Short mmCIF file of C-alpha atoms and ligand atoms in Angstrom, two decimals:
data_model
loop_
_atom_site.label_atom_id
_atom_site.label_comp_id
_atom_site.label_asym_id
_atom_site.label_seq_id
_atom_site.Cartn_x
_atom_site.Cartn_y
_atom_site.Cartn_z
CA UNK A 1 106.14 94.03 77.01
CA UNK A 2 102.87 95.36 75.83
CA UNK A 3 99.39 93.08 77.50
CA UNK A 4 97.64 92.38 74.40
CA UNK A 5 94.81 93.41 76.39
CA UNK A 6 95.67 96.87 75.91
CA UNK A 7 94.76 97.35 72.61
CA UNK A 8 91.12 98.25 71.15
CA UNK A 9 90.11 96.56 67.77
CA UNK A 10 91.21 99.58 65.57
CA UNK A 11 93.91 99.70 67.29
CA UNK A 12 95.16 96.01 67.56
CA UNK A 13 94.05 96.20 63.45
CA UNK A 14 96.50 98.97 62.74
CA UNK A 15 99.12 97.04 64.66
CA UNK A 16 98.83 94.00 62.90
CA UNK A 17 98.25 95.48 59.46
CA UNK A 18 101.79 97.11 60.11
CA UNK A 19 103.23 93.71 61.15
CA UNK A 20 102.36 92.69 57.42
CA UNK A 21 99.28 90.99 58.43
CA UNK A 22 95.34 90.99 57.34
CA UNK A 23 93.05 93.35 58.77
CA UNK A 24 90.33 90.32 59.71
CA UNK A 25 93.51 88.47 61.67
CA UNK A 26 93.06 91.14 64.71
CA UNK A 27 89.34 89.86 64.83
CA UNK A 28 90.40 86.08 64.67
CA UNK A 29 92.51 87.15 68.07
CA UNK A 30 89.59 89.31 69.45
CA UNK A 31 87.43 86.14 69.36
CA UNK A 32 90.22 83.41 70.70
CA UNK A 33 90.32 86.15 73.72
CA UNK A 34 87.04 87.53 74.33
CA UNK A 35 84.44 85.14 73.26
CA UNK A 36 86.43 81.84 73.53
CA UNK A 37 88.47 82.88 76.89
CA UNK A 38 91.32 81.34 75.40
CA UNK A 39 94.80 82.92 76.86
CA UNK A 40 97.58 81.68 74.94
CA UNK A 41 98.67 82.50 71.33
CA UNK A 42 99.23 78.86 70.95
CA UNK A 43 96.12 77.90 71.30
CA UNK A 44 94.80 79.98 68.55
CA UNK A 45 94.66 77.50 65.57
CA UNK A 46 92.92 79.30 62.93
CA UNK A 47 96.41 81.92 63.02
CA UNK A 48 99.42 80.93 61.04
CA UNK A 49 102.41 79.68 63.26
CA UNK A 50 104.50 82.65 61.87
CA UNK A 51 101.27 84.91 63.23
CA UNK A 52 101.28 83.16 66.62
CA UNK A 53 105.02 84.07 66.71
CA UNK A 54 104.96 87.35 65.80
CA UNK A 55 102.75 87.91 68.61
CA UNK A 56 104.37 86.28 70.82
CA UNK A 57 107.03 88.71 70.37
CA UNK A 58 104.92 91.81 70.76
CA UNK A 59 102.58 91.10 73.07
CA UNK A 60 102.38 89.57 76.23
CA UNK A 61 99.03 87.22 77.08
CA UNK A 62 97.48 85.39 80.07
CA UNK A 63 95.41 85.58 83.24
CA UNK A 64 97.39 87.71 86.02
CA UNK A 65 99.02 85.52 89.05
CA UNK A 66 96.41 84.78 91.78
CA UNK A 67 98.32 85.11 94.78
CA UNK A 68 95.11 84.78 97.35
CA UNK A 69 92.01 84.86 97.20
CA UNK A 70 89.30 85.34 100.25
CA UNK A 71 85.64 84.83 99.93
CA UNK A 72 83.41 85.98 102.30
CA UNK A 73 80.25 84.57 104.15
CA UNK A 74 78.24 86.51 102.01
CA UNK A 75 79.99 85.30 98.29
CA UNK A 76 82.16 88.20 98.00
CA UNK A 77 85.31 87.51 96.42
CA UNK A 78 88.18 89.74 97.31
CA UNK A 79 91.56 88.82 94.79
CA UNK A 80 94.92 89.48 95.74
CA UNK A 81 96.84 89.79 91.59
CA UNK A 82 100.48 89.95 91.05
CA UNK A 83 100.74 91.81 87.86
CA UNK A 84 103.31 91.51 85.21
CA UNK A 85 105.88 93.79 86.84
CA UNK A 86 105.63 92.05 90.29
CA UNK A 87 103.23 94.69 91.61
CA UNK A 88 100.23 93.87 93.79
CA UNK A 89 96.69 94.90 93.45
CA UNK A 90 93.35 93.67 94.53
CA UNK A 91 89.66 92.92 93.00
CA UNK A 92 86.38 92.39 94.54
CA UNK A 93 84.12 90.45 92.87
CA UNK A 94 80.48 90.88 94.55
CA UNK A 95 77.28 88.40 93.84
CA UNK A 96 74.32 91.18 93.44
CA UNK A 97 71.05 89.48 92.49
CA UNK A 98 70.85 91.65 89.28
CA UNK A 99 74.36 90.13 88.06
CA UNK A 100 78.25 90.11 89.21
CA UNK A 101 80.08 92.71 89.80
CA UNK A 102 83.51 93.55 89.54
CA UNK A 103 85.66 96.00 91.29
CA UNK A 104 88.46 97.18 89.35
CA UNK A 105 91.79 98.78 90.74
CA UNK A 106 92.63 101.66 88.19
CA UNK A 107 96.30 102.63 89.86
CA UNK A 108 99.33 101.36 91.75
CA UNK A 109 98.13 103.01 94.75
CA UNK A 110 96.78 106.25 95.24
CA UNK A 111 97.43 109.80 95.42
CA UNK A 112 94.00 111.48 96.18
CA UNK A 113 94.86 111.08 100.25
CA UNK A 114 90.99 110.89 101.42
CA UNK A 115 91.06 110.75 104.52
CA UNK A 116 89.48 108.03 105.58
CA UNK A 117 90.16 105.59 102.76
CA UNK A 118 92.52 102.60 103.25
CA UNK A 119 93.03 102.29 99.39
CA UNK A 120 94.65 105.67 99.84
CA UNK A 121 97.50 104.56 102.40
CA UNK A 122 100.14 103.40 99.38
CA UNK A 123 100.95 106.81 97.37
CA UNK A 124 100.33 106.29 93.60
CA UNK A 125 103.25 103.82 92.11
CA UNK A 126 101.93 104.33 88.83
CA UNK A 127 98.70 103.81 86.44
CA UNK A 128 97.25 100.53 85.47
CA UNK A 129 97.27 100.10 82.04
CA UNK A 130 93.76 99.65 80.16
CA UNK A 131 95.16 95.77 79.29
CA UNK A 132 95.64 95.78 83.11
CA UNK A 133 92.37 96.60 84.13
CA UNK A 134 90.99 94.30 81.53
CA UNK A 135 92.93 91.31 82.37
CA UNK A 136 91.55 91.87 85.87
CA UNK A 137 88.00 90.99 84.33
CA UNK A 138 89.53 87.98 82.53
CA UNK A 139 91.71 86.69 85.26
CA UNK A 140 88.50 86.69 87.42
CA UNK A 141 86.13 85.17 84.94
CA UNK A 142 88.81 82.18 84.19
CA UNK A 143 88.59 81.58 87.64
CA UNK A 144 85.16 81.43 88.67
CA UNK A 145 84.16 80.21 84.90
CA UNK A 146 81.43 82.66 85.09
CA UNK A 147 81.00 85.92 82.98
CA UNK A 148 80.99 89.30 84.60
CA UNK A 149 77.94 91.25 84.34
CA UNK A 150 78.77 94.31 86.11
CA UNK A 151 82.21 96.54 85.98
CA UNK A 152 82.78 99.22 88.93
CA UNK A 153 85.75 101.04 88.85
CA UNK A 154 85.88 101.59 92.68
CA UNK A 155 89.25 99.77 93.40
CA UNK A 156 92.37 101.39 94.59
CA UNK A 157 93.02 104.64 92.30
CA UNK A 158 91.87 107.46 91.38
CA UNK A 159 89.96 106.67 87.83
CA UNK A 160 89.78 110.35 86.52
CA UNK A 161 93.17 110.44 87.36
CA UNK A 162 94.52 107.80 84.46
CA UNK A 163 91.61 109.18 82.04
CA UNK A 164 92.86 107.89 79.04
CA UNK A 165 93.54 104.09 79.94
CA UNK A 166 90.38 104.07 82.13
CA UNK A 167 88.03 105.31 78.70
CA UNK A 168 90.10 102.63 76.39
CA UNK A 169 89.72 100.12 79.22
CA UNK A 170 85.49 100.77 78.96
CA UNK A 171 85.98 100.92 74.99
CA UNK A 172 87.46 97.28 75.41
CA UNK A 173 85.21 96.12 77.28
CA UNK A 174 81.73 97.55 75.83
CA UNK A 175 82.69 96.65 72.71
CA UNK A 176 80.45 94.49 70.70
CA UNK A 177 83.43 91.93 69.81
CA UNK A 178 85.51 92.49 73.39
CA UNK A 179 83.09 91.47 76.42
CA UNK A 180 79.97 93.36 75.79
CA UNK A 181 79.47 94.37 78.99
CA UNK A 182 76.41 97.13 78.65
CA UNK A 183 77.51 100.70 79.08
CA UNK A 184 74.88 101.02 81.70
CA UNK A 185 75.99 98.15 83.87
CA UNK A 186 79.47 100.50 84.10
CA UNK A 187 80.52 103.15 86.45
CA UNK A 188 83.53 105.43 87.13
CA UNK A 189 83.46 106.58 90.07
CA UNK A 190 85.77 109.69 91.40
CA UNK A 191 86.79 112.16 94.25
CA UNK A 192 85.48 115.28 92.00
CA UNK A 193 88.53 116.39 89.21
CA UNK A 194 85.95 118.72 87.37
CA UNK A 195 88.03 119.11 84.41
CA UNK A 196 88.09 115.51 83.64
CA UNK A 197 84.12 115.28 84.78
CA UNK A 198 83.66 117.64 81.46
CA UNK A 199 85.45 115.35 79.27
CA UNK A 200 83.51 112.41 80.34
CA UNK A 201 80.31 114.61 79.48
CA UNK A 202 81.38 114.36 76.05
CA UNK A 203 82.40 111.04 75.43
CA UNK A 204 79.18 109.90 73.91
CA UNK A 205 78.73 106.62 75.89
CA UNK A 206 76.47 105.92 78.15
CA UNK A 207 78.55 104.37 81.08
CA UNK A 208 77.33 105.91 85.01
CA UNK A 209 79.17 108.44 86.79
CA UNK A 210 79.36 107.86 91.00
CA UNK A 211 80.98 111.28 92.97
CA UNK A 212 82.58 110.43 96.04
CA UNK A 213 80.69 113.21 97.99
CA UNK A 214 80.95 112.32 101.84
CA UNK A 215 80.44 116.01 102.96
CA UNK A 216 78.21 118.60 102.01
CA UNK A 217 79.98 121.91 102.65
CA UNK A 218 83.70 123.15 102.17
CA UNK A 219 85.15 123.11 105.55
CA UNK A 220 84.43 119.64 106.10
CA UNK A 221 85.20 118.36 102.92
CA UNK A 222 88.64 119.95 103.03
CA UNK A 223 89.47 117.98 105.96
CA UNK A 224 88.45 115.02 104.52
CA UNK A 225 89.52 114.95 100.93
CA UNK A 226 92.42 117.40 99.80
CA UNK A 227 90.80 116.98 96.11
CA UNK A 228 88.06 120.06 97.24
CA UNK A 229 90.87 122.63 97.60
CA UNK A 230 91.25 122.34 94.14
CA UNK A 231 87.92 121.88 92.90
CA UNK A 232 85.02 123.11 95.70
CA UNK A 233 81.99 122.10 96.13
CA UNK A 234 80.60 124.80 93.90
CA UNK A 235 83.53 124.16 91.15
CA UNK A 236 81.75 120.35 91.04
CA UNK A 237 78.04 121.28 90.98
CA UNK A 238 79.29 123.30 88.11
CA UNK A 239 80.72 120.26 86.53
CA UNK A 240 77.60 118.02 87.29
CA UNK A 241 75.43 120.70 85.91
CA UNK A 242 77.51 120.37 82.13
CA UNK A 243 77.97 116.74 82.75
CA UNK A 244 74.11 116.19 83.70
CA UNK A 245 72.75 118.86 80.52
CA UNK A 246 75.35 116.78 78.28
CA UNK A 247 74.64 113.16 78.93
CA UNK A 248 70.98 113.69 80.40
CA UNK A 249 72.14 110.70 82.76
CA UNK A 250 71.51 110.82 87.05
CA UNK A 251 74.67 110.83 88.87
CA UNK A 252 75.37 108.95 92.08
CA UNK A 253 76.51 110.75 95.31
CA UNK A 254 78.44 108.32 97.08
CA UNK A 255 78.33 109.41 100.83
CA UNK A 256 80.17 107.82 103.76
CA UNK A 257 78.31 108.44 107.03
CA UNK A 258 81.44 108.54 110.03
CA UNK A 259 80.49 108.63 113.29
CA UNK A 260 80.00 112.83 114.55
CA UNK A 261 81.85 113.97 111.63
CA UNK A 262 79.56 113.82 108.93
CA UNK A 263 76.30 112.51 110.68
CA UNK A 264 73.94 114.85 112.04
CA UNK A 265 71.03 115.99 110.67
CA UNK A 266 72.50 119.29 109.59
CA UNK A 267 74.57 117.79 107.07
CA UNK A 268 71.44 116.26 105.63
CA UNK A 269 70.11 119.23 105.38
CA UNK A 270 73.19 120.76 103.62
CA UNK A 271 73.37 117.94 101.50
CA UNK A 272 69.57 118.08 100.27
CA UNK A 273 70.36 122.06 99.36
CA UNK A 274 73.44 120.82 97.37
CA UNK A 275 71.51 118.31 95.53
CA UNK A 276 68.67 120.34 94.74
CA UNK A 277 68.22 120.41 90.84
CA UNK A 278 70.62 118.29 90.10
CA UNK A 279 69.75 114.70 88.36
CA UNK A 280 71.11 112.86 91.08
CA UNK A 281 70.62 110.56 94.25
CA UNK A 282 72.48 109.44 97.37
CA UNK A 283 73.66 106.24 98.04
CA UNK A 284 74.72 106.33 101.70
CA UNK A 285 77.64 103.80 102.39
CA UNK A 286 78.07 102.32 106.27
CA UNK A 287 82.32 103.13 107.08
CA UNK A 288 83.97 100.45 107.13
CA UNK A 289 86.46 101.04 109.76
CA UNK A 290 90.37 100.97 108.55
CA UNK A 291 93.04 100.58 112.06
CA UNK A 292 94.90 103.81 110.69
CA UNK A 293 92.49 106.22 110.15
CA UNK A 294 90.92 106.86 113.78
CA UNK A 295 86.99 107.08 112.46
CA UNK A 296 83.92 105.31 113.14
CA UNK A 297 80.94 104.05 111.28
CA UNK A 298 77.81 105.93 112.19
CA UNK A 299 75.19 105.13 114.03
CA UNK A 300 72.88 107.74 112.81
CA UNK A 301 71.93 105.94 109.33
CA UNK A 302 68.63 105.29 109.24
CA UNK A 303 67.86 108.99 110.68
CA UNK A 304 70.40 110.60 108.14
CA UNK A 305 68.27 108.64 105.40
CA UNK A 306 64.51 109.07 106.60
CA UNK A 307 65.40 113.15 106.82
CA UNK A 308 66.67 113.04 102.97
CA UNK A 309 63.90 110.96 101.81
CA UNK A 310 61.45 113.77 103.97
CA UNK A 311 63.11 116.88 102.10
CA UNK A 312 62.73 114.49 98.89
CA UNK A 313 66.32 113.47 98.09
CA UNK A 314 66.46 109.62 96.54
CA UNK A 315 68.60 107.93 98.54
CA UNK A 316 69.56 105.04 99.11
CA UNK A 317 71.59 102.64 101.66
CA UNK A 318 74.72 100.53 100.03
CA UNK A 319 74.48 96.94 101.13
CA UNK A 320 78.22 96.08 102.65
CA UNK A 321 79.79 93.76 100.48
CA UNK A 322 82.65 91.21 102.13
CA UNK A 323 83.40 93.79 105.27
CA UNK A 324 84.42 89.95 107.11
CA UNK A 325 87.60 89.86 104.71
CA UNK A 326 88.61 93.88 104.60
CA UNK A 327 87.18 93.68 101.26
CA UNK A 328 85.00 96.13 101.38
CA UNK A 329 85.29 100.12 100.06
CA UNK A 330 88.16 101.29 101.29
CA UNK A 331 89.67 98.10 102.87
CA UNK A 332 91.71 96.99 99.34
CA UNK A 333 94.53 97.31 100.73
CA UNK A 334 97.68 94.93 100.13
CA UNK A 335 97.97 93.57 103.88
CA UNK A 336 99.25 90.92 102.70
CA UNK A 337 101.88 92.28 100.23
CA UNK A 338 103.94 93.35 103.16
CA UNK A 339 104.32 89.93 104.13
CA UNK A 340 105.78 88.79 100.60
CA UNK A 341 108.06 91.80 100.33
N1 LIG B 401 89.05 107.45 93.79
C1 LIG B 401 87.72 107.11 93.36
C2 LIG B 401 87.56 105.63 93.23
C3 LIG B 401 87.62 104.86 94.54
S1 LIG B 401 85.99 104.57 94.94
C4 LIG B 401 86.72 107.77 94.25
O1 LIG B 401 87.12 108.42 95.22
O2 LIG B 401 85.52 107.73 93.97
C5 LIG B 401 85.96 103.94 96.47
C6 LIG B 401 84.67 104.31 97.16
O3 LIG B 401 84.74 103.78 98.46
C7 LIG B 401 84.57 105.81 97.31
O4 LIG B 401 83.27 106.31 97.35
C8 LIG B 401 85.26 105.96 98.63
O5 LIG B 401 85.01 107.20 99.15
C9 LIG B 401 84.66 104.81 99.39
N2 LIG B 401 85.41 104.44 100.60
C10 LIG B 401 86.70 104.73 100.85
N3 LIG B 401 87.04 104.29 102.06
C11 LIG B 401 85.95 103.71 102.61
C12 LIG B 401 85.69 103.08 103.86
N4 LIG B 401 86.63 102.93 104.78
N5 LIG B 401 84.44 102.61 104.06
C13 LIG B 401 83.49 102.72 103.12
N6 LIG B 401 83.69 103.31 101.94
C14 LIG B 401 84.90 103.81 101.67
#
């Protein structure tokens, strides 16, 4: 059955309005489940009992399962969900001291096969569903009885990759009546498919764009993310360029430093050529080590930094977030799943 999450005003109006119902009903339900968290149609009293029936019949409502949960020393939050279908994901919610921050798992695994990424290890089961990725917000807040400030979609999954839920998923959530959360305070973040890069150029919101980077030329970056033999480096600069004329917003390089793979000073400089001219900055991310994968976090960060910052890149390090519980990037992974199947 359809989450009841899944729907968008307009759309949860049209569906209602066909049900034989009033157009200002689907904003009576928008209210019981985004501003009064309430997650039963039985609790809505201001619906007629032949309304809360007929949705009770269409749509399907309430927080997701927490299986487990781990927190970390340093707050992090790292969810194990059981979703409607019996599938497992994960969420990471992270205490910043600007707000809190969710990271949201966009597929049933993934199909991108990075090379180093842990998320990647379970091939893509299927898409999340927008409701899916919303109810991940709501199942969080209902636990913690705290809002969420702050929506990354950084999880297990390849965003661009379900581009339609993902955009109604950030229409749900930015809306005005649905949780409000500030276009700015969300960001998709993807391995580079250029094509879909273009569309989100001409959305017309103002949400923030992160590009998995993690090497600076094509020979290294086809060894570590398949994605570049279909779009190259040049192919995504290309994309950048339209996405960074259309939106006139900076884009985030997300870059990975592994231990004499991607370290030296070379690649610094390669990556301070790429960069040049685009609106965009680095955010350099420590590797968190995953058992399968066979790499090793750098020890060359602070001299991979200092010589971007001297040929006058921005860039910045990414503070590790709940690396004691494998809940950091790249560590959602359902250990635990295997145990319950
Ligand atoms: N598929 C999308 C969304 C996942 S984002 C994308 O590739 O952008 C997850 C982020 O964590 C990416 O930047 C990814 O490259 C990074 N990551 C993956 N494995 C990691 C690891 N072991 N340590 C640190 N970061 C990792």
């Amino acid at each position: 059955m359809k989450l009841i999450y899944d729907d968008n005003q307009d759309m949860l109006i049209d569906e209602l309005v066909n049900l034989g119902e009033k157009k200002f009903r689907a904003t009576q339900v928008f209210e019981w489940i985004y501003r009064k968290h309430i997650y039963s149609f039985d609790e809505m009293t201001n619906l007629s009992l032949s309304l809360r029936e007929k949705l009770k019949e269409h749509y399907a409502i309430g927080c997701f399962k927490i299986v487990e949960k781990q927190v970390s020393k340093d707050g992090t939050i790292k969810y194990l969900l059981q979703l409607n279908d019996g599938g497992f994901i994960e969420a990471v919610l992270m205490i910043h001291d600007y707000g809190r921050s969710l990271c949201v798992t966009s597929q049933l695994g993934c199909s991108m096969g990075c090379k180093f990424c842990a998320s990647g290890l379970l091939k893509k089961q299927r898409n999340l569903s927008a409701g899916e990725m919303v109810n991940q917000i709501l199942t969080v807040m209902n636990d913690t009885k705290q809002a969420v400030s702050h929506v990354v979609v950084m999880g297990t999954g390849e965003p661009f990759d379900n581009y339609d839920q993902v955009m109604n998923f950030i229409r749900i959530i930015n809306h005005p009546k649905g949780l409000a959360i500030g276009a700015r305070h969300i960001t998709v973040s993807t391995c580079g498919l250029c094509d879909k890069i273009r569309q989100y150029a001409m959305e017309g919101i103002q949400t923030n764009l992160a590009i998995s980077l993690h090497a600076p030329n094509d020979d290294l970056r086809n060894q570590l993310m398949p994605i570049n033999h279909r779009y190259n480096l040049d192919d995504l600069r290309d994309a950048l360029t339209y996405y960074i004329e259309k939106t006139n917003r900076r884009v985030t390089f997300e870059y990975i430093l592994l231990k004499d793979v991607n370290d030296s000073l070379i690649y610094a400089r390669q990556l301070a050529h790429y960069i040049k001219g685009l609106n965009a900055y680095v955010n350099l991310i420590p590797y968190n080590s995953v058992d399968e994968s066979g790499f090793q976090k750098s020890q060359n960060i602070e001299a991979f930094k200092s010589e971007l910052l001297r040929l006058k890149v921005n860039a910045t390090l990414r503070k590790e977030h709940g690396s004691d519980i494998d809940g950091a990037c790249g560590q959602l992974r359902a250990k635990k799943v295997g145990d319950k199947q």
